[in-house]
Coordinates of C-alpha atoms and ligand atoms in Angstrom, one line a residue:
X1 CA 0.7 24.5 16.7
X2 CA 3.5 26.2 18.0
X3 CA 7.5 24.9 17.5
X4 CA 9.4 25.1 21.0
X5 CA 12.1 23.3 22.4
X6 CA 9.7 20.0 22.6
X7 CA 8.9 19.7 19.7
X8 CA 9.6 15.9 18.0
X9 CA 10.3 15.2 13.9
X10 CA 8.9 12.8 11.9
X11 CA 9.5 12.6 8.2
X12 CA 10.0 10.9 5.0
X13 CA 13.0 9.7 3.6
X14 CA 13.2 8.9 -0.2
X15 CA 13.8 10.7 -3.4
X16 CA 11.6 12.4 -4.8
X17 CA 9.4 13.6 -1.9
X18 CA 8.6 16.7 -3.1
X19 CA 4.5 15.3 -3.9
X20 CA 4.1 13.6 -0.7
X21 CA 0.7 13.8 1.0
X22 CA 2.1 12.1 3.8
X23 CA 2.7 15.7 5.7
X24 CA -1.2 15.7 5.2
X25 CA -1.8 12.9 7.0
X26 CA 0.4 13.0 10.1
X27 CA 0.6 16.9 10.9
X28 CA -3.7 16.8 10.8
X29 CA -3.2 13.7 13.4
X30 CA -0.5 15.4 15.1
X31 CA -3.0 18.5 15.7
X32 CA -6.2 16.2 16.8
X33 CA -4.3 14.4 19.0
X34 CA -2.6 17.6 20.9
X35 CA 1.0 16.1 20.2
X36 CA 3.7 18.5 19.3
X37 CA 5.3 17.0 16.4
X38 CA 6.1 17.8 13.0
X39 CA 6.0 16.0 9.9
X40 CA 8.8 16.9 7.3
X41 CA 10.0 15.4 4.1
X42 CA 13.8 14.7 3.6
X43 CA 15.2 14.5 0.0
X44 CA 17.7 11.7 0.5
X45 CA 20.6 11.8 -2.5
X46 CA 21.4 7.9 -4.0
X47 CA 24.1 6.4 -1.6
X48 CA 23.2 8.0 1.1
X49 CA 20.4 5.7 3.0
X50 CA 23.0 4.8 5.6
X51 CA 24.0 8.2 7.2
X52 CA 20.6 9.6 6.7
X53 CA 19.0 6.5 8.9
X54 CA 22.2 7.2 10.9
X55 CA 21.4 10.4 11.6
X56 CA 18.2 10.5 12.2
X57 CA 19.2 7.7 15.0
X58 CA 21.5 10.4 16.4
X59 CA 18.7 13.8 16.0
X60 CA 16.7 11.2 18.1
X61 CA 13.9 11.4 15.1
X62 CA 10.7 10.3 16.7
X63 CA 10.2 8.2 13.4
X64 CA 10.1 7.8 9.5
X65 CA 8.7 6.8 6.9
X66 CA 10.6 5.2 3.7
X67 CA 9.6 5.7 0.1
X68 CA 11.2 5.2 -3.5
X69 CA 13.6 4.0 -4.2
X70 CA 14.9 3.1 -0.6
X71 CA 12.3 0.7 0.6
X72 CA 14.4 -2.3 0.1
X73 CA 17.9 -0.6 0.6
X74 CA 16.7 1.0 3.7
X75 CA 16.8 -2.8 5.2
X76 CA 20.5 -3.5 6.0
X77 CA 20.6 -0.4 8.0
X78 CA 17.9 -1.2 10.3
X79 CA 18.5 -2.8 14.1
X80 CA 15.4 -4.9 13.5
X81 CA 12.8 -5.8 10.9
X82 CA 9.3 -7.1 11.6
X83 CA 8.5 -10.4 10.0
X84 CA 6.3 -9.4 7.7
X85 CA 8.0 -6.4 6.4
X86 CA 10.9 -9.1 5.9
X87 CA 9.5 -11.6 3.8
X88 CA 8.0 -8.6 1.8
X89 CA 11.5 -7.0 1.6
X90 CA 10.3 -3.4 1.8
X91 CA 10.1 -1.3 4.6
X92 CA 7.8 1.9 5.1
X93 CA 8.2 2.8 8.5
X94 CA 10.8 3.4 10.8
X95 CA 10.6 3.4 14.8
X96 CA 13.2 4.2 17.2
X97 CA 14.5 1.3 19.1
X98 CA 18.0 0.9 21.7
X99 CA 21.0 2.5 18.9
X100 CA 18.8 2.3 15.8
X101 CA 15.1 1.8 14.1
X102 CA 13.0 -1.1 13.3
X103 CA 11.4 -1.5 10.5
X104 CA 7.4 -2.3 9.0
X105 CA 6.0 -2.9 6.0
X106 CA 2.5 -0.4 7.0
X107 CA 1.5 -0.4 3.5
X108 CA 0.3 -3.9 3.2
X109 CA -1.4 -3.3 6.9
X110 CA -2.8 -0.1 5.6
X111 CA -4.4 -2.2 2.5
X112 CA -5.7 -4.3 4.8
X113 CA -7.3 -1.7 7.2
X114 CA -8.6 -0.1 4.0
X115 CA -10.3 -3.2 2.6
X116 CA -11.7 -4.0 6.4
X117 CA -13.2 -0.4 6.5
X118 CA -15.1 -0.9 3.1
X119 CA -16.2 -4.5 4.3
X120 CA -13.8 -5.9 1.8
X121 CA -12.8 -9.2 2.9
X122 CA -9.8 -11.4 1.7
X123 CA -10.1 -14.3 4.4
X124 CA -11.5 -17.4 2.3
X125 CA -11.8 -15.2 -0.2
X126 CA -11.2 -16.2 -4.0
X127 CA -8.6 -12.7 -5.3
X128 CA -7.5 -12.2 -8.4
X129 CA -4.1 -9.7 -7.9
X130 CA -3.1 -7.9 -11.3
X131 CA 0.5 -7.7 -12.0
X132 CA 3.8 -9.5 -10.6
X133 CA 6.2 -6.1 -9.8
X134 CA 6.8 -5.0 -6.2
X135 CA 3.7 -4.1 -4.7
X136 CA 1.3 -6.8 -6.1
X137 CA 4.3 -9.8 -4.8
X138 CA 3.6 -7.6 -1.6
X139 CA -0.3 -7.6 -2.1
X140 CA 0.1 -11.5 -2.5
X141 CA 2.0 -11.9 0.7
X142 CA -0.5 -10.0 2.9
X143 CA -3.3 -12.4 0.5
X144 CA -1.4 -15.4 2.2
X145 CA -1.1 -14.4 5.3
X146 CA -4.7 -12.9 6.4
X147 CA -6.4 -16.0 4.4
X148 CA -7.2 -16.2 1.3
X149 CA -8.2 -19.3 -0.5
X150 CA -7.0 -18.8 -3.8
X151 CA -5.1 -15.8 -5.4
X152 CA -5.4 -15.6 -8.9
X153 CA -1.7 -13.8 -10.2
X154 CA -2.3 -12.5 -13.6
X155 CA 0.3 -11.2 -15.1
X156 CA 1.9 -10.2 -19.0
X157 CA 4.7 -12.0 -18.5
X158 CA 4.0 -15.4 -16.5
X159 CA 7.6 -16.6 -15.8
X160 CA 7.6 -13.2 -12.9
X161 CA 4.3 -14.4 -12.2
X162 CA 5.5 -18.1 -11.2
X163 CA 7.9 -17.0 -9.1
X164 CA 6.2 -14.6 -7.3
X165 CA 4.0 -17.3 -6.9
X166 CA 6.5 -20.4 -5.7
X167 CA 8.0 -17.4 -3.1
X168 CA 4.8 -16.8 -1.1
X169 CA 3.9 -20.4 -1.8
X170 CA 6.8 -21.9 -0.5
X171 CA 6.5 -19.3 2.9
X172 CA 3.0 -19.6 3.4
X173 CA 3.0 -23.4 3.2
X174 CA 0.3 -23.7 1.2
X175 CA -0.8 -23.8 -2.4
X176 CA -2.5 -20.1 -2.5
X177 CA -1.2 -18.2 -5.0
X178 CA -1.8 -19.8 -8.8
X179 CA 0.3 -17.7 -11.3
X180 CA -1.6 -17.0 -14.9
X181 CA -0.7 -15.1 -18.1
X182 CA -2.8 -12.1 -18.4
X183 CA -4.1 -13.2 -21.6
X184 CA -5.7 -16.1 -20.3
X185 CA -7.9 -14.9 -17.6
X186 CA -10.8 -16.8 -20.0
X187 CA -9.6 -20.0 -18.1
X188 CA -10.8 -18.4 -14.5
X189 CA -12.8 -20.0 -12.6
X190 CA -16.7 -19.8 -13.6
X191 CA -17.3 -17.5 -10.3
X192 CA -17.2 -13.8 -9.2
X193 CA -14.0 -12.3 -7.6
X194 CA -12.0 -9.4 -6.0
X195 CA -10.1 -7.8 -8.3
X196 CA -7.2 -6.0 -6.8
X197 CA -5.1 -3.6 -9.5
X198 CA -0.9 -3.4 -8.1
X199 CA 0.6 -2.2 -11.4
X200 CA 1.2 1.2 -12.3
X201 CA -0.6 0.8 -15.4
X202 CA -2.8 3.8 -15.6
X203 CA -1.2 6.2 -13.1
X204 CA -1.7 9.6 -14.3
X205 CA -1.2 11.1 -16.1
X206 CA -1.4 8.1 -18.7
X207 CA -5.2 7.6 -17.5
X208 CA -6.5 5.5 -20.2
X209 CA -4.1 2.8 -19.4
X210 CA -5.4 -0.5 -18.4
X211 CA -4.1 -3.5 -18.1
X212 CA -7.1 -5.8 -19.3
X213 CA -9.6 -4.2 -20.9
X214 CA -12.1 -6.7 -22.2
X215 CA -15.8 -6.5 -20.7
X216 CA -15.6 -10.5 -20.2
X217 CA -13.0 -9.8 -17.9
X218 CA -14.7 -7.6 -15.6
X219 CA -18.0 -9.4 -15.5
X220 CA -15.8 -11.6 -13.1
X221 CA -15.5 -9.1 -11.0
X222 CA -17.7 -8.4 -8.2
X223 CA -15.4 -5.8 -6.4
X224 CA -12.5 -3.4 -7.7
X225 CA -9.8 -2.4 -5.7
X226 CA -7.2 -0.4 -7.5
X227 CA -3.5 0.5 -5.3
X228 CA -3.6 3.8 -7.7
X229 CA -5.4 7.0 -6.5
X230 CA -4.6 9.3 -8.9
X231 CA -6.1 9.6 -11.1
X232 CA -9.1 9.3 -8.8
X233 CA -11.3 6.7 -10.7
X234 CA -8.7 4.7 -12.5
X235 CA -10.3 2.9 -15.8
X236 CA -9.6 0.0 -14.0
X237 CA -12.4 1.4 -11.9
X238 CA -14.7 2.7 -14.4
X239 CA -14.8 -0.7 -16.5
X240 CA -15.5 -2.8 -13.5
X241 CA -18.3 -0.2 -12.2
X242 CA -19.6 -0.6 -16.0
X243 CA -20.5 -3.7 -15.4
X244 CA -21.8 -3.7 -12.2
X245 CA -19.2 -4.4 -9.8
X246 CA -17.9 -1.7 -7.0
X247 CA -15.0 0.0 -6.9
X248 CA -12.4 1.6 -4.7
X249 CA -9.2 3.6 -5.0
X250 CA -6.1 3.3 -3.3
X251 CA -6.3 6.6 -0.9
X252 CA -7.7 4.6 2.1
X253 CA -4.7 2.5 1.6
X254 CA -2.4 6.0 1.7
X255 CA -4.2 6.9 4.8
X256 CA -3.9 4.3 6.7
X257 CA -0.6 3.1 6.2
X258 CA 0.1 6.6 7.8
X259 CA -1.9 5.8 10.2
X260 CA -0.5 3.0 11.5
X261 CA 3.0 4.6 11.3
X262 CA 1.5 7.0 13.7
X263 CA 0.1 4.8 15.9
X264 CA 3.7 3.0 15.8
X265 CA 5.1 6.4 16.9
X266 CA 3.6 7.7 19.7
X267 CA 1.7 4.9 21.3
X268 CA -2.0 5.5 20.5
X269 CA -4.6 4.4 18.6
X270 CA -6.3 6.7 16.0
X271 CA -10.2 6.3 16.5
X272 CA -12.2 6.2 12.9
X273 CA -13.6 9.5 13.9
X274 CA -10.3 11.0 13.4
X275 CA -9.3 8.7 10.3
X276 CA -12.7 10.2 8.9
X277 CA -11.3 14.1 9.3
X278 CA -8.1 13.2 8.2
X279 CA -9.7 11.7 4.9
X280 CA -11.6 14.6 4.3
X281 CA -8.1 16.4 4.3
X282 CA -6.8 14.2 1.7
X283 CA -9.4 13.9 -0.5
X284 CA -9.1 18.2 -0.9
X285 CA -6.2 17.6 -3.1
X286 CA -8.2 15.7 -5.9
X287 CA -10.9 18.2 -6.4
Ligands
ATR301 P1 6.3 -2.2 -9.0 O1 5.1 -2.8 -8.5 O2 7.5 -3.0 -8.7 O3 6.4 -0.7 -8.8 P2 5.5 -1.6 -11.7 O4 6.5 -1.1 -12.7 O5 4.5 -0.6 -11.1 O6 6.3 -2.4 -10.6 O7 4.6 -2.7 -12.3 C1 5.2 -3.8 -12.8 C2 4.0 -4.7 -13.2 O8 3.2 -4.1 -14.1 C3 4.5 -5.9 -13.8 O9 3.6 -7.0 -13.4 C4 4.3 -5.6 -15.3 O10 4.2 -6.8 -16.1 P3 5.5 -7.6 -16.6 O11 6.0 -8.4 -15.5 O12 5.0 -8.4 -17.7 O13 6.4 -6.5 -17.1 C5 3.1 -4.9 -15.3 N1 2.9 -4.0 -16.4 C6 3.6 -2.9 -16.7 N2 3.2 -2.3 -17.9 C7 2.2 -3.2 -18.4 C8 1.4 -3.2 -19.5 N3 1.4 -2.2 -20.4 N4 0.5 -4.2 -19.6 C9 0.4 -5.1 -18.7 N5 1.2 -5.2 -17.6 C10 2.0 -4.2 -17.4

């Protein structure tokens, strides 16, 4: 593609951002799709959220994503903040509106475009979400709000787990989410479940890491979906293949929250043709 005087921007703001994939993702879009943009990542120093969203208002950015550590500090600096994204309290994308950007949470939309494309349902579904940090509360959230019947919040330490629990309880209006200590998944229901991994536990490069690892466990499971994709089969993955479940790493989830950013951006929806290729790009780097 060549750079000329129309050429828009699109980035990442966070720190670090040197590993990013997202550039991947949205310059391979940006070339199917004919648009002349680039993708860049921007380093943002600690302190700084405010001027660099400032800024970008002012270079006229055509939009952003927001990683770590500014996903929740990111939020007072915004015009507007999608619902969702608000309850959640993170933001991951950024899109110009009148003197500033709104903000969405495209993460837990990209989970849910992930699980949708592997036939994974959650909709009167019976989930059980591993962990109580950031991304599972998130993961429990988008559990509430697209259906689920019950949610199964297993964590090591239960207290985080109860109030994850009485948070997206209390806004969902329901009882959905039923907080348990790790070490007492033997009290689960007698059934078969989604398992869905949001710690970090086994992130590489500490790749034997797992959070439970007892077969009894994962004969519960009838389907695996871990948020990690590197490594890319966590053991999370391998124990509940091993006995006899499927499962699924979190690089759909990468790809289409960048995806839907896109979309955000420039007004167009991404066909699964194109969300195929851009795959196939992605998955180069874990060969
Ligand atoms: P975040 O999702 O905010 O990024 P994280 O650091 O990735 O957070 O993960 C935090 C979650 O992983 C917590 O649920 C934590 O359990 P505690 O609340 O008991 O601390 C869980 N976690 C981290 N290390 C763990 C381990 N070795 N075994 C079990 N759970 C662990």
């Amino acid at each position: 593609m060549e750079i000329n005087g129309r050429t828009r921007t699109c980035g990442l703001i966070g720190n670090p951002v040197e590993h990013t994939l997202s550039p991947v993702i949205h310059n391979t879009l940006a070339e199917r799709f004919g648009h002349n943009l680039v993708y860049v990542p921007f380093p943002v120093e600690a302190g700084r959220i405010g001027e660099a969203v400032a800024g970008a208002s002012a270079l006229q950015i055509l939009g952003l994503n927001v990683t770590v550590p500014y996903k929740g500090e990111v939020i007072p600096c915004l015009r507007e903040v999608d619902s969702l994204a608000a309850s959640i309290g993170a933001v991951n994308t950024l899109v110009p509106v009148q003197g500033g950007f709104k903000g969405y949470n495209t993460d837990m939309e990209g989970l849910y475009r992930a699980m949708m494309t592997e036939g994974i349902r959650i909709a009167e579904e019976e989930i059980i979400l591993l962990g109580a940090g950031g991304a599972s509360r998130a993961v429990a959230y988008l559990c509430a709000v697209k259906g689920a019947n019950r949610v199964f919040l297993l964590n090591r330490t239960l207290e985080k787990a109860q109030n994850v629990a009485d948070e997206v309880n209390r806004a969902a209006k329901r009882q959905v989410i039923f907080p348990m200590a790790l070490a007492d998944f033997g009290s689960l229901p007698d059934r078969k479940f989604l398992a869905i991994q949001g710690t970090s536990v086994g992130l590489a490069p500490h790749v034997d890491d797992v959070v439970i690892d007892d077969k009894r466990f994962y004969k519960k499971v009838h389907t695996g979906f871990d948020l990690i994709y590197s490594p890319w089969e966590t053991r999370f993955m391998k124990l509940v293949k091993e006995n006899g479940g499927h499962a699924y790493n979190g690089l759909k989830m990468l790809l289409y929250q960048g995806i839907i950013a896109y979309e955000l951006w420039n007004g167009v929806k991404v066909s699964e043709g194109d969300a195929d290729a851009v795959y196939e790009k992605l998955k180069e780097h874990f060969v």
